[in-house]
Amino acid sequence: MELYRFQSINKNTIHNLLSNANWATDPSDFNDPLEFSHQNEKLVRHEKGEKTPMTPMEIKKYFGVQNVLKKIGVVCYSRKNSLAYNDQEVYTSKLFWSHYADSHKGMCLVFDIKNKDEYPHKVQYKSEPLRICLKSDDISNDDILPIVTTKDIEWSYEAEYREVSFKKKHWSTL
């Protein structure tokens, strides 16, 4: 499977090419300001269709999730290097180049993924905000992964995959 990464050309890109690695982005730097906003619904939880104020423990977990998100790195790829427009394939997406490749001045890296164990996580696109249910006091990677790999349905044209680094390192070697 081929995955594509549109990006700027800068010192991180040069490092990527020299070390055969990828820079993992801080999620707070993503271009969609509404991404991850589904977590803070005025600190209210939903039960049986009713809004109920969160308990102190739920509020603590919410802020715990926010702290974990500040410590992770994410590498974003697309399954597509082109988009269909009026049933015709457009060779390269102007949106990808505009949003992710420094307003058409960057580059697109191609990754040929042969080992299924190396697959990044496929992003799920939903029309409703993701509901988070933390069942324990500890916040695990399994709690964070759905948050980082769920986006609004309007972004589904990107056919995105994400590699998530839960360590403080911000380099990936996919």
PDB file of C-alpha atoms in Angstrom, residues 83-162:
ATOM      1  CA  LEU A  83      -8.827  13.398  -5.862  1.00  0.00           C
ATOM      2  CA  ALA A  84     -11.790  12.572  -8.029  1.00  0.00           C
ATOM      3  CA  TYR A  85     -13.566  15.649  -9.333  1.00  0.00           C
ATOM      4  CA  ASN A  86     -16.729  15.340 -11.433  1.00  0.00           C
ATOM      5  CA  ASP A  87     -15.946  11.625 -11.886  1.00  0.00           C
ATOM      6  CA  GLN A  88     -12.501  12.424 -13.289  1.00  0.00           C
ATOM      7  CA  GLU A  89      -9.246  11.858 -11.490  1.00  0.00           C
ATOM      8  CA  VAL A  90      -7.304  15.049 -10.850  1.00  0.00           C
ATOM      9  CA  TYR A  91      -3.631  14.070 -10.820  1.00  0.00           C
ATOM     10  CA  THR A  92      -2.697  15.866  -7.632  1.00  0.00           C
ATOM     11  CA  SER A  93      -4.954  17.478  -5.123  1.00  0.00           C
ATOM     12  CA  LYS A  94      -4.752  21.236  -4.951  1.00  0.00           C
ATOM     13  CA  LEU A  95      -6.118  21.004  -1.407  1.00  0.00           C
ATOM     14  CA  PHE A  96      -3.339  18.665  -0.250  1.00  0.00           C
ATOM     15  CA  TRP A  97      -0.702  20.904  -1.807  1.00  0.00           C
ATOM     16  CA  SER A  98      -2.339  24.012  -0.360  1.00  0.00           C
ATOM     17  CA  HIS A  99      -3.039  22.719   3.156  1.00  0.00           C
ATOM     18  CA  TYR A 100       0.013  20.578   3.803  1.00  0.00           C
ATOM     19  CA  ALA A 101       2.766  21.399   1.318  1.00  0.00           C
ATOM     20  CA  ASP A 102       3.424  25.053   2.100  1.00  0.00           C
ATOM     21  CA  SER A 103       0.940  26.517  -0.404  1.00  0.00           C
ATOM     22  CA  HIS A 104       2.231  24.421  -3.317  1.00  0.00           C
ATOM     23  CA  LYS A 105       5.928  25.090  -2.539  1.00  0.00           C
ATOM     24  CA  GLY A 106       6.563  21.865  -0.630  1.00  0.00           C
ATOM     25  CA  MET A 107       6.806  18.231  -1.617  1.00  0.00           C
ATOM     26  CA  CYS A 108       4.991  14.922  -1.463  1.00  0.00           C
ATOM     27  CA  LEU A 109       6.814  11.910  -0.041  1.00  0.00           C
ATOM     28  CA  VAL A 110       5.648   8.430  -1.047  1.00  0.00           C
ATOM     29  CA  PHE A 111       5.864   5.529   1.418  1.00  0.00           C
ATOM     30  CA  ASP A 112       5.471   1.970   0.185  1.00  0.00           C
ATOM     31  CA  ILE A 113       4.157  -0.010   3.164  1.00  0.00           C
ATOM     32  CA  LYS A 114       4.739  -3.728   2.676  1.00  0.00           C
ATOM     33  CA  ASN A 115       4.454  -5.047   6.242  1.00  0.00           C
ATOM     34  CA  LYS A 116       0.893  -4.898   7.577  1.00  0.00           C
ATOM     35  CA  ASP A 117       2.246  -4.570  11.127  1.00  0.00           C
ATOM     36  CA  GLU A 118       3.753  -1.213  10.124  1.00  0.00           C
ATOM     37  CA  TYR A 119       0.432   0.220   8.958  1.00  0.00           C
ATOM     38  CA  PRO A 120      -0.483   3.455  10.594  1.00  0.00           C
ATOM     39  CA  HIS A 121      -3.989   3.710  12.004  1.00  0.00           C
ATOM     40  CA  LYS A 122      -6.760   4.463   9.539  1.00  0.00           C
ATOM     41  CA  VAL A 123      -8.630   7.631  10.471  1.00  0.00           C
ATOM     42  CA  GLN A 124     -12.346   7.238  11.127  1.00  0.00           C
ATOM     43  CA  TYR A 125     -14.615  10.000   9.846  1.00  0.00           C
ATOM     44  CA  LYS A 126     -17.770  10.762  11.797  1.00  0.00           C
ATOM     45  CA  SER A 127     -20.566  13.278  11.453  1.00  0.00           C
ATOM     46  CA  GLU A 128     -21.102  13.420  15.220  1.00  0.00           C
ATOM     47  CA  PRO A 129     -18.458  14.317  17.809  1.00  0.00           C
ATOM     48  CA  LEU A 130     -16.637  11.382  19.342  1.00  0.00           C
ATOM     49  CA  ARG A 131     -17.953  10.490  22.795  1.00  0.00           C
ATOM     50  CA  ILE A 132     -15.138   9.656  25.163  1.00  0.00           C
ATOM     51  CA  CYS A 133     -15.711   7.142  27.930  1.00  0.00           C
ATOM     52  CA  LEU A 134     -12.744   6.683  30.242  1.00  0.00           C
ATOM     53  CA  LYS A 135     -13.488   3.631  32.337  1.00  0.00           C
ATOM     54  CA  SER A 136     -10.552   3.774  34.718  1.00  0.00           C
ATOM     55  CA  ASP A 137      -8.604   6.390  36.619  1.00  0.00           C
ATOM     56  CA  ASP A 138      -5.570   5.873  34.404  1.00  0.00           C
ATOM     57  CA  ILE A 139      -5.511   7.246  30.867  1.00  0.00           C
ATOM     58  CA  SER A 140      -4.071   4.651  28.526  1.00  0.00           C
ATOM     59  CA  ASN A 141      -2.876   4.770  24.932  1.00  0.00           C
ATOM     60  CA  ASP A 142      -6.074   2.863  24.073  1.00  0.00           C
ATOM     61  CA  ASP A 143      -8.066   5.823  25.436  1.00  0.00           C
ATOM     62  CA  ILE A 144      -6.075   8.340  23.380  1.00  0.00           C
ATOM     63  CA  LEU A 145      -5.888   6.479  20.057  1.00  0.00           C
ATOM     64  CA  PRO A 146      -9.588   6.941  19.084  1.00  0.00           C
ATOM     65  CA  ILE A 147      -9.303  10.644  19.887  1.00  0.00           C
ATOM     66  CA  VAL A 148      -6.297  11.093  17.612  1.00  0.00           C
ATOM     67  CA  THR A 149      -7.678   8.932  14.798  1.00  0.00           C
ATOM     68  CA  THR A 150     -11.195  10.383  14.517  1.00  0.00           C
ATOM     69  CA  LYS A 151     -12.022  13.420  12.377  1.00  0.00           C
ATOM     70  CA  ASP A 152     -15.094  15.222  11.132  1.00  0.00           C
ATOM     71  CA  ILE A 153     -16.722  13.676   8.054  1.00  0.00           C
ATOM     72  CA  GLU A 154     -15.933  16.795   6.011  1.00  0.00           C
ATOM     73  CA  TRP A 155     -12.280  15.751   5.948  1.00  0.00           C
ATOM     74  CA  SER A 156     -13.008  12.259   4.593  1.00  0.00           C
ATOM     75  CA  TYR A 157     -11.692  13.160   1.127  1.00  0.00           C
ATOM     76  CA  GLU A 158      -8.206  12.989   2.657  1.00  0.00           C
ATOM     77  CA  ALA A 159      -8.370   9.199   3.216  1.00  0.00           C
ATOM     78  CA  GLU A 160      -5.978   9.747   6.094  1.00  0.00           C
ATOM     79  CA  TYR A 161      -3.826   7.382   8.101  1.00  0.00           C
ATOM     80  CA  ARG A 162      -2.010   8.427  11.251  1.00  0.00           C
TER      81      ARG A 162
END
